[in-house]
Coordinates of C-alpha atoms in Angstrom, one line a residue:
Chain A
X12 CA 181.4 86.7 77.5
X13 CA 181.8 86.2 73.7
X14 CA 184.3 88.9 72.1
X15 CA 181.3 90.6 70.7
X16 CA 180.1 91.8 73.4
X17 CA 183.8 93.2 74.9
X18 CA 184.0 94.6 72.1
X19 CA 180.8 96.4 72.2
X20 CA 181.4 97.6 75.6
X21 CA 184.9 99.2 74.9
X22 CA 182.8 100.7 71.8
X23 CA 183.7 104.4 73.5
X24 CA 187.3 103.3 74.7
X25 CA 188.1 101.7 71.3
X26 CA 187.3 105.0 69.3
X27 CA 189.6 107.3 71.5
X28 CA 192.0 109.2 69.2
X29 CA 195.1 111.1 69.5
X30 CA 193.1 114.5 67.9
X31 CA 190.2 113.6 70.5
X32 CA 192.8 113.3 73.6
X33 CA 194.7 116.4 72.5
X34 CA 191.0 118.3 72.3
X35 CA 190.3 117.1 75.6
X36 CA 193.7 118.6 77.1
X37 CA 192.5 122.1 75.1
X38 CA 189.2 122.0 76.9
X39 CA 191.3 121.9 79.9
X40 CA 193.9 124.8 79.3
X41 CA 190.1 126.9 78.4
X42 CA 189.1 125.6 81.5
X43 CA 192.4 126.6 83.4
X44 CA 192.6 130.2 81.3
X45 CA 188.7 130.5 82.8
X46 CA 188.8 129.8 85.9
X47 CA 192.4 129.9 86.9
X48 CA 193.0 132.9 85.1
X49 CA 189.7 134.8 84.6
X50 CA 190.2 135.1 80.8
X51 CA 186.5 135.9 79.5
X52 CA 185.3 133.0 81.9
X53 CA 181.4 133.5 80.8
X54 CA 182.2 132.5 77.5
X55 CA 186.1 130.1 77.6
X56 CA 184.1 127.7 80.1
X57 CA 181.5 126.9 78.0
X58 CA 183.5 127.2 75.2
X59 CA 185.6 124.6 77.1
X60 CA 183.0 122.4 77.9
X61 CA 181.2 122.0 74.4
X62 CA 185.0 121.2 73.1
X63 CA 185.0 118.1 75.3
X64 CA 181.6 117.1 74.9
X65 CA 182.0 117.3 71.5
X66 CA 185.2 115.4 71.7
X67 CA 184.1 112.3 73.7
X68 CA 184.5 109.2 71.8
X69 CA 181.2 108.7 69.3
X70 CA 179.6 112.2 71.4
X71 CA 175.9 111.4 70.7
X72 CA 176.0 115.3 71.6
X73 CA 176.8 116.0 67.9
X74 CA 174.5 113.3 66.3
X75 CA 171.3 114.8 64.5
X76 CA 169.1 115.6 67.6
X77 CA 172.1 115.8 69.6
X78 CA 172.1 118.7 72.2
X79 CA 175.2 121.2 70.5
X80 CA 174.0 119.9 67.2
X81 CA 170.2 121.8 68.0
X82 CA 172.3 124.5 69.7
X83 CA 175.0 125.3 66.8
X84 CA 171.6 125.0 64.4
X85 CA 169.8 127.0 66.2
X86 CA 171.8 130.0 66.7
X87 CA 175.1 129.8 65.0
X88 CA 174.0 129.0 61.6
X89 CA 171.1 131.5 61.2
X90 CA 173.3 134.3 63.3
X91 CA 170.7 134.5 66.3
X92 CA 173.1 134.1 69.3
X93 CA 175.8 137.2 68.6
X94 CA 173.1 139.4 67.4
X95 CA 170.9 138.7 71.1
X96 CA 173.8 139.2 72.9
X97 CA 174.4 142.5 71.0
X98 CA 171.3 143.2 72.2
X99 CA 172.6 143.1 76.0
X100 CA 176.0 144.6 74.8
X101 CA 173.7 148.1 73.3
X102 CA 171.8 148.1 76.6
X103 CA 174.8 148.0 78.7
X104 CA 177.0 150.5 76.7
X105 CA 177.1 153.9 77.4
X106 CA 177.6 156.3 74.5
X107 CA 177.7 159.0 76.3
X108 CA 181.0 159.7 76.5
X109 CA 181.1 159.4 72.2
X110 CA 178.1 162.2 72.2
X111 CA 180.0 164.6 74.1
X112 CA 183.5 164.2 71.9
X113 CA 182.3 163.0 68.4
X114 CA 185.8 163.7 66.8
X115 CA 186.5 160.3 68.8
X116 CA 184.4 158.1 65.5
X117 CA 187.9 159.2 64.1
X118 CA 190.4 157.2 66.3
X119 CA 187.0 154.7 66.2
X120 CA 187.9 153.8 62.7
X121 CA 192.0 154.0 62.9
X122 CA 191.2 151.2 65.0
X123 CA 190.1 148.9 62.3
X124 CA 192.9 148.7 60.4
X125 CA 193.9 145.4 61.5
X126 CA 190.9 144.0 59.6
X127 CA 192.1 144.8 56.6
X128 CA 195.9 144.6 57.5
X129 CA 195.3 140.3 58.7
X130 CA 193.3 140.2 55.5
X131 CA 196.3 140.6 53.3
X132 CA 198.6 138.4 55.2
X133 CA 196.2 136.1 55.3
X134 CA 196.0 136.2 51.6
X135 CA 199.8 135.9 51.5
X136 CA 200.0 132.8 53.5
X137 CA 198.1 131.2 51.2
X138 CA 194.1 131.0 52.7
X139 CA 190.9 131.4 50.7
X140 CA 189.5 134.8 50.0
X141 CA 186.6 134.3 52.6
X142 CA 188.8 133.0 54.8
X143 CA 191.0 135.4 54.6
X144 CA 188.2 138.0 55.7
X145 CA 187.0 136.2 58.8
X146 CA 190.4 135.5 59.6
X147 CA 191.1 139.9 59.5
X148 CA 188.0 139.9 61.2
X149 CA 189.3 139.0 64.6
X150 CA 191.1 142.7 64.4
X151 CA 187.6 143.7 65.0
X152 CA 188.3 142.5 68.9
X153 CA 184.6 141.7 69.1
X154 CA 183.2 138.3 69.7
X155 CA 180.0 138.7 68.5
X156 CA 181.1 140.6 65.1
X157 CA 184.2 137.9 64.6
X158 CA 181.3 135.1 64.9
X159 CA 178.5 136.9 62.8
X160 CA 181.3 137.7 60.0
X161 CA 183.0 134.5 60.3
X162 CA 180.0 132.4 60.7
X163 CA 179.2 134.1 57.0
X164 CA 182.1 133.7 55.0
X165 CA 184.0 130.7 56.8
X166 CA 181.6 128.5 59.1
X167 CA 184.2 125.8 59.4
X168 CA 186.8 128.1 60.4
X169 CA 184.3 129.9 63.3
X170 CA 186.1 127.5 66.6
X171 CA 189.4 129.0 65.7
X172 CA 187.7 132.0 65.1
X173 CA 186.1 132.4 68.0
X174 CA 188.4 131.2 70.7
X175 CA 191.3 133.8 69.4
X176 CA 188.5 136.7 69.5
X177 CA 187.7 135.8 72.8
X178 CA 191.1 135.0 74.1
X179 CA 192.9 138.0 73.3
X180 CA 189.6 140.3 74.1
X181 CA 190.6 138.7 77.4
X182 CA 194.8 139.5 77.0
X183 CA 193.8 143.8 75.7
X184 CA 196.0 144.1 79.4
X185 CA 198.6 142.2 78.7
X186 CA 199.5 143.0 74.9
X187 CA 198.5 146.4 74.5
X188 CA 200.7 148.5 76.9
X189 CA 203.6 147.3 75.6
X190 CA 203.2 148.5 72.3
X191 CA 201.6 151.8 73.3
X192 CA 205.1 152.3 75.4
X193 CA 207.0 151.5 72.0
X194 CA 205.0 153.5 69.6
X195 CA 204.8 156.4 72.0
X196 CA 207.4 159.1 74.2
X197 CA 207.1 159.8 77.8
X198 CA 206.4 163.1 76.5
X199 CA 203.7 162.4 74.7
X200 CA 202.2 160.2 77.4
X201 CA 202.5 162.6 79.8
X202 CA 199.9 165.0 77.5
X203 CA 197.3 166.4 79.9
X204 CA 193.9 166.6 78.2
X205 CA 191.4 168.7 80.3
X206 CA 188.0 167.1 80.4
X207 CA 185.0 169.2 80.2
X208 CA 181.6 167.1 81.3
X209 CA 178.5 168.3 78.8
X210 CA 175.3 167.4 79.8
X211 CA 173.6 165.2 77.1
X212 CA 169.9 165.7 77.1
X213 CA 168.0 162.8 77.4
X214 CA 166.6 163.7 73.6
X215 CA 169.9 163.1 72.3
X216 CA 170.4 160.2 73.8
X217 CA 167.1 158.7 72.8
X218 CA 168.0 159.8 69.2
X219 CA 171.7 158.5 69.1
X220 CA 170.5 155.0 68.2
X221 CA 167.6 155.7 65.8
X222 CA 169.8 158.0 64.0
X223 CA 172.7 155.4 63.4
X224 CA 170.6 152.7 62.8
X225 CA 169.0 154.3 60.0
X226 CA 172.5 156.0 58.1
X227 CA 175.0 152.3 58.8
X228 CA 171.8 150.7 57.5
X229 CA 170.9 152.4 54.8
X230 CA 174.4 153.1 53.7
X231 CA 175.8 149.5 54.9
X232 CA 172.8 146.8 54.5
X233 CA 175.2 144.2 56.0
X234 CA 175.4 145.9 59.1
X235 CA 171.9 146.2 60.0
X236 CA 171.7 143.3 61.9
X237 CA 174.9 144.2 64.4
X238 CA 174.1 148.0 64.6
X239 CA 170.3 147.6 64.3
X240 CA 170.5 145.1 67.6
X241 CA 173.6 147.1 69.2
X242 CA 171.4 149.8 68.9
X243 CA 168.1 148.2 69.7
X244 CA 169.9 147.7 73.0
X245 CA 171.1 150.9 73.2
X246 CA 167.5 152.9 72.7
X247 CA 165.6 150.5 75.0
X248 CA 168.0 151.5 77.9
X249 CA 167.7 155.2 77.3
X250 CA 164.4 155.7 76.4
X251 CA 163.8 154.4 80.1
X252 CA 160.6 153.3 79.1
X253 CA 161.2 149.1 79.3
X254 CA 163.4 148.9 82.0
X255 CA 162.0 145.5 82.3
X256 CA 163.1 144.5 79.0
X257 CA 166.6 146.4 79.7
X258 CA 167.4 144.4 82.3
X259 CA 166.2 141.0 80.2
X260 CA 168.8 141.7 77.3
X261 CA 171.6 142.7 79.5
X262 CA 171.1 140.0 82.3
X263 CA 169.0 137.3 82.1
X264 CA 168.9 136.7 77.8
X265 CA 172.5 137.8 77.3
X266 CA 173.6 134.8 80.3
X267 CA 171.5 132.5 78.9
X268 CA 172.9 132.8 75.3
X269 CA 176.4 133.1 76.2
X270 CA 176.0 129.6 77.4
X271 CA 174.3 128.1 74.4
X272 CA 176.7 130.5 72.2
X273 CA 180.1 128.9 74.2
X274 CA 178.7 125.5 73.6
X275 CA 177.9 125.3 70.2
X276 CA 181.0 127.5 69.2
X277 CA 182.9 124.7 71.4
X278 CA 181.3 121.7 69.6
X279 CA 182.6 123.1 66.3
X280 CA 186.6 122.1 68.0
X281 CA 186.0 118.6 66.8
X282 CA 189.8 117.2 66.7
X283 CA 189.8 115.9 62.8
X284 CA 189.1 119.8 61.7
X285 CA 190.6 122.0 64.6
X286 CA 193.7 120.5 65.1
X287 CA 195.5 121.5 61.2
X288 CA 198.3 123.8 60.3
X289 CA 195.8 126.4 59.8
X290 CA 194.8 126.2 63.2
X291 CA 198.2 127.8 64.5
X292 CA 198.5 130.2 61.6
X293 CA 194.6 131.7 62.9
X294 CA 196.1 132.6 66.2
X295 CA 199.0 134.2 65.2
X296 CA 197.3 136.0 62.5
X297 CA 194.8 137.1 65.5
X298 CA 197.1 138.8 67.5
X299 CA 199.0 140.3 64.4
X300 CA 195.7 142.1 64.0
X301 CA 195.1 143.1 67.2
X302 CA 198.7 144.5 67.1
X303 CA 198.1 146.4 64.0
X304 CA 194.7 147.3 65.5
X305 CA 196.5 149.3 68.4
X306 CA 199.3 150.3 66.1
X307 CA 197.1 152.3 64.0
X308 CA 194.9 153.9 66.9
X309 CA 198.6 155.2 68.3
X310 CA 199.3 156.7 64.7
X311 CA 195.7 158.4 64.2
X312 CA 196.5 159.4 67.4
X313 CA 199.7 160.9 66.9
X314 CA 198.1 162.7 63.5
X315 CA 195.6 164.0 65.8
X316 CA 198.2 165.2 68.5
X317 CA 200.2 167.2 65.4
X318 CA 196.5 168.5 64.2
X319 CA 195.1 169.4 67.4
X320 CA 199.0 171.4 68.2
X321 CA 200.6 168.9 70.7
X322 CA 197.1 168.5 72.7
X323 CA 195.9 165.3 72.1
X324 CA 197.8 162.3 74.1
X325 CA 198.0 159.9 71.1
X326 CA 197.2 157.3 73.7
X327 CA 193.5 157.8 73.8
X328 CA 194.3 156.7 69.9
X329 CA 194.5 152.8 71.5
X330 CA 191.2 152.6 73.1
X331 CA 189.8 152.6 69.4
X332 CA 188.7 149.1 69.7
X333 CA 185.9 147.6 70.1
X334 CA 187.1 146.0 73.5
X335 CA 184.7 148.3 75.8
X336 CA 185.5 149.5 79.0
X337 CA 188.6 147.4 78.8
X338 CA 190.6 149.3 76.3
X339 CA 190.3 152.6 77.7
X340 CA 191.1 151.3 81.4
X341 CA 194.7 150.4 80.0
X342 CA 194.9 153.9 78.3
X343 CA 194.3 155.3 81.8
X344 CA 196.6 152.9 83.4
X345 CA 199.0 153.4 81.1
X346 CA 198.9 156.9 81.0
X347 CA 199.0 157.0 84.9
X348 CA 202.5 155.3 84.9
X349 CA 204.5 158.2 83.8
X350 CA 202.1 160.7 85.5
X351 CA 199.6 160.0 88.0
X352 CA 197.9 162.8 87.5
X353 CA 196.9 162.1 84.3
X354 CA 192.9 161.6 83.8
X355 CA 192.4 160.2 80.5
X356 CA 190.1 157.7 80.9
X357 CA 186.9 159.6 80.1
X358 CA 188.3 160.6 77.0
X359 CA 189.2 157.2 75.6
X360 CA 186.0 155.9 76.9
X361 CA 184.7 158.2 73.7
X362 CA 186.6 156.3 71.9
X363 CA 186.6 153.1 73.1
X364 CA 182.5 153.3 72.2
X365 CA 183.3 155.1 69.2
X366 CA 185.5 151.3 68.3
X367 CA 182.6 149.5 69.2
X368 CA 180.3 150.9 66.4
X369 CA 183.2 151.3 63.9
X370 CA 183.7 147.6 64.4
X371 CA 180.3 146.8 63.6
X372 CA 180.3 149.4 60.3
X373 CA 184.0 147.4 59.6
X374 CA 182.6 144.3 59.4
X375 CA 179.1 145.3 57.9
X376 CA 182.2 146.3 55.0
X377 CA 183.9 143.7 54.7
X378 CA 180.9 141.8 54.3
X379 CA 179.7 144.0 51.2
X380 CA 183.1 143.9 50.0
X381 CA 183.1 139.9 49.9
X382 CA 179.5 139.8 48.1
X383 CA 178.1 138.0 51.5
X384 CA 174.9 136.5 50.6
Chain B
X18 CA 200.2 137.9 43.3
X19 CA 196.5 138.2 42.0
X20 CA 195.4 137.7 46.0
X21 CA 197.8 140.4 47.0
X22 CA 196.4 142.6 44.4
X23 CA 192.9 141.9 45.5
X24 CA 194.0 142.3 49.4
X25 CA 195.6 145.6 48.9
X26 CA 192.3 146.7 47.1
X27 CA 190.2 145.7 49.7
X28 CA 192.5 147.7 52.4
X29 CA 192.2 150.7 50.5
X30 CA 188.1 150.6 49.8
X31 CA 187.3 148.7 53.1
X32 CA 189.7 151.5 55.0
X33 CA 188.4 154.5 53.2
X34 CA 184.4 153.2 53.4
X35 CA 185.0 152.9 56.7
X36 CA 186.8 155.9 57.2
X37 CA 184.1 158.1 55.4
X38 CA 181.0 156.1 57.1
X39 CA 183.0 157.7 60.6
X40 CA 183.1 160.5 59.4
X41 CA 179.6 160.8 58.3
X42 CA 178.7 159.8 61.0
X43 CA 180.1 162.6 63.2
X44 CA 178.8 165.1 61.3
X45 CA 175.3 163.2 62.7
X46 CA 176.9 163.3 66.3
X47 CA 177.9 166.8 65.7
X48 CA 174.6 167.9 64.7
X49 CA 172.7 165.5 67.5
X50 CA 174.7 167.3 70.0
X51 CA 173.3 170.7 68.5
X52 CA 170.3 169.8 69.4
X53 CA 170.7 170.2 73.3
X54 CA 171.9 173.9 72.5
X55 CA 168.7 174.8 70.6
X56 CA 166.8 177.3 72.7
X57 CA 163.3 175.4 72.8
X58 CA 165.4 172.1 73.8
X59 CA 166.7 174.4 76.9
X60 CA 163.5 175.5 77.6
X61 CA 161.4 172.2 77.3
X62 CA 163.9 170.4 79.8
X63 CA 163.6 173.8 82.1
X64 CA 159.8 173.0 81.9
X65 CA 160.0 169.0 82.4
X66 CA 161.8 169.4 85.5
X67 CA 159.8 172.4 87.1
X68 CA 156.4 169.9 86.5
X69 CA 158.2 166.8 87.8
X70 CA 159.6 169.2 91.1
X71 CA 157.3 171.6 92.6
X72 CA 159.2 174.4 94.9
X73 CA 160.4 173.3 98.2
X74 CA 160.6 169.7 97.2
X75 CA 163.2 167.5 95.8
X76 CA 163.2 164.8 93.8
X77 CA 165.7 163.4 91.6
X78 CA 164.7 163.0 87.8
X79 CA 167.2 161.7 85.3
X80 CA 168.5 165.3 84.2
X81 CA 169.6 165.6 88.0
X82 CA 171.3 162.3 88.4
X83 CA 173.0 163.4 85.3
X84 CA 174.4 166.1 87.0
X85 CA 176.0 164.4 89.8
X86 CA 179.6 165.9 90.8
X87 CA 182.3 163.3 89.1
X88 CA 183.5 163.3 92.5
X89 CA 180.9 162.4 94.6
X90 CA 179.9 159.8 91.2
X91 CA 183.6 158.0 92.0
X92 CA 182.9 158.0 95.8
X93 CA 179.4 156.2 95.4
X94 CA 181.0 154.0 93.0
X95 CA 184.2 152.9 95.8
X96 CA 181.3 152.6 98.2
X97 CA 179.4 150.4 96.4
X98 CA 182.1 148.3 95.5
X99 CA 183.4 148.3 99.0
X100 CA 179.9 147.6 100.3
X101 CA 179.6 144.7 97.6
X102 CA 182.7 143.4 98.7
X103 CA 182.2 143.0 102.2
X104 CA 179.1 141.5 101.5
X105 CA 180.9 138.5 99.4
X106 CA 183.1 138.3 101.9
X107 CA 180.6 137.5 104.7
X108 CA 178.5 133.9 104.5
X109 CA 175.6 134.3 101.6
X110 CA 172.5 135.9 103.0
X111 CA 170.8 132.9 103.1
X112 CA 173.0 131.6 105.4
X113 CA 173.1 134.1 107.7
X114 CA 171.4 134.0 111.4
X115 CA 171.8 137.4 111.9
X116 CA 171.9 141.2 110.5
X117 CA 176.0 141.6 109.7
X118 CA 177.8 143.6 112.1
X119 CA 175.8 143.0 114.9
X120 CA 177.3 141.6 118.5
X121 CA 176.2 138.0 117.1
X122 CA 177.1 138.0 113.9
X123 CA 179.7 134.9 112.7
X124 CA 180.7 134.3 109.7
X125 CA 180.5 130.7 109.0
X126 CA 184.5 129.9 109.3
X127 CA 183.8 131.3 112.7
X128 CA 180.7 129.7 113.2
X129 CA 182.1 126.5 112.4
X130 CA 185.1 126.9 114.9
X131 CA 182.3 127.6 117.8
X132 CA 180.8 124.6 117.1
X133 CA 183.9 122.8 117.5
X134 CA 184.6 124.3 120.6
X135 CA 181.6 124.2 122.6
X136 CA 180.2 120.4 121.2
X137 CA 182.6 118.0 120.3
X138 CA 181.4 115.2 117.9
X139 CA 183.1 112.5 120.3
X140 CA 180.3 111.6 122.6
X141 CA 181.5 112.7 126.2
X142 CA 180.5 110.4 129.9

């Protein structure tokens, strides 16, 4: 055996970096978060795995015809995954809850302000003006606006992107009660609000989605593609009318392009770009703005608790986001601690949906704002 | 300083667009929900459900499974989780031999300890 051919047969051993060995530990802690943990563990796994197929020494993967390289073409770059799986989100949300409390769009929209709050920190520490954007977006806490923004303004910052939306969608447990126990009293926790059930007709219902398609599109072009598939989803499930289809966008469609979605958004954590400076300063900015997120949803809150004469719990003002049914489960929880008899939950459930369109009309926004092509 | 100045004018136009699309939008909502108080909108339901149920039958159309007590809703739901539970808990359908619950029924842990017992993989004599 001539050294020729050694050499060509350690041709994968003999390209094995540092930045490809660290990416292949990463893949692992997305692995360990996803199964270990149950963080989001429909989209960290295959997240997870497209990282270290993407990392394997020469990965024929991410040559021209390369599986990830069709997948990230094919539905990354054009926008096509996160606005089908918007699809299943519409058909699985209920917005009932929204129709019978409008006032809710208020706290809805409170809960945006970390966009904008990561945007100028971002600025500060020195990023790009796009970059800066898709960076605030993660304070929209929703994976498929964060890539659909991001995958706009900043395509070779969409890995980061991505993996902090997802990963701290996963954490809304973990960081947000203790800064709704911080930001709030005991008393104020305590707040009973009565909950009165309304029967929305079916009419309603049908016209929810038609009706906010056509003013957020009209008055917000960018958005159309978010709410007009959000709420394609939406008006498919109540008309009642295609249940066939219904159950296609929320089961079968949406699994099948979570996978490709997790695999080409983990093919894009190529070592030589994901592992910089910038990297770190993504994830930190991330959970800055969910912070701020939940911070300003307390305060709205709070303003509505002084408006309303002490009979709003300013919790309800943390379930803003876009994070839906998780967000207003930890309202209840929380809320529950200091009296068990508290029953908040359908209440920030109203605005918990009401955060999931705001989110979509935030980024549709910051989209205009940036001159998005 | 020139990025600061253009992030804090962002903030204020992104904030207050999206603060006024929200509240544009609930005056929609507001209105939407009007609609259900209109009195033809009360009557047209009235009429879809006496069509769909003729007297001294019952049959439950969407408006009635909207009005299901929360309480008996949140029962349903613990039973349905409970049942779905139970049911992971057991050996997958496929797998099983026999209806769950019934005098035969083993899951396959058990199954697999029965086996041992009664037929050793030692050849005996």
């Amino acid at each position: 055996m001539n050294a020729d051919l050694i050499s060509r047969l350690l041709v994968g051993v003999n390209h094995v970096t540092w930045q490809s060995l660290v990416m292949l530990a990463i893949a692992g802690l997305l692995f360990y978060l996803a199964i270990a943990k149950d963080y989001e563990p429909l989209l960290l796994l295959p997240i997870g795995a497209g990282c270290l197929l993407a990392n394997l020494p020469l990965s024929p993967m991410l040559a021209e015809d390369g599986l990830l390289k069709v997948l990230y073409d094919m539905g990354i770059t054009n926008e096509m995954f996160p606005l089908l799986i918007f699809v299943g989100i519409g058909a699985l949300t209920d917005f009932g809850p929204l129709l019978e409390n409008p006032k809710m769009v208020l706290v809805g929209a409170a809960g945006q302000f970390g966009i904008f709050g990561t945007l100028l920190l971002a600025l500060a520490l020195g990023f790009t003006k796009n970059e800066s954007a898709s960076i605030g977006i993660i304070g929209a806490i929703d994976g498929p606006t964060s890539i659909y923004v991001s995958g706009k303004l900043a395509p070779h910052m969409l890995g980061p992107i991505t993996v902090a939306a997802y990963s701290y969608m996963s954490l809304v447990p973990i960081i947000m009660p203790p800064i709704m126990r911080l930001l709030t009293t005991k008393k104020e926790r305590m707040i009973r609000m009565p909950y009165s059930q309304r029967t929305i007709s079916r009419t309603t219902r049908i016209l929810f989605p038609i009706v906010v398609t056509i003013i957020v599109g009209t008055l917000v072009p960018f958005a159309t593609p978010l709410i007009g598939m959000l709420m394609l989803g939406n008006f498919m499930k109540e008309s009642g009318a295609v249940e066939r289809l219904t159950k296609a966008s929320s089961g079968e469609i949406a699994n099948a392009v979570t996978l490709f979605l997790g695999l080409a958004i983990g093919s894009t954590m190529v070592g030589v770009t994901f592992l910089k400076p910038s990297t770190l300063a993504i994830l930190i900015l991330g959970i800055l703005a969910f912070t701020f997120d939940t911070a300003a949803g307390l305060m709205c809150g709070k303003l509505l608790k002084v408006i309303s004469g002490g009979k709003f719990n300013p919790l309800i003002g943390a379930a803003g986001i876009s994070a839906f049914p998780m967000a207003a489960r930890v309202v209840q929880r929380v809320a529950q601690e200091d009296d068990f008899e508290n029953f908040l939950l359908m209440h920030a459930m109203g605005a918990n949906a009401a955060g999931q369109v705001a989110s979509v009309v935030a980024g549709g926004v910051l989209l205009a704002l940036m001159g998005a092509g | 300083m020139g990025n600061i100045a253009f992030g804090l004018n962002i903030n204020l136009i992104g904030m207050s667009l999206v603060f006024g699309l929200l509240l544009l939008l609930w005056l929609v909502l507001f209105l939407i929900g009007k609609i259900d108080n209109l009195p033809f909108m009360k009557g047209g339901e009235k009429e879809a459900i006496s069509e769909e149920a003729p007297a001294g039958s019952y049959s439950v159309s969407g408006r009635q499974a909207d009005e299901i007590e929360p309480d008996l809703m949140t029962a349903i739901t613990i039973a349905i989780a409970a049942h779905v539970s139970s049911r992971r808990r057991q050996a997958a359908p496929s797998m099983r031999m026999t209806v769950p619950g019934s005098q035969i029924f083993a899951s396959r842990w058990l199954a697999a300890g029965r086996t041992r017992q009664t037929g050793g993989w030692t050849p005996k004599g």
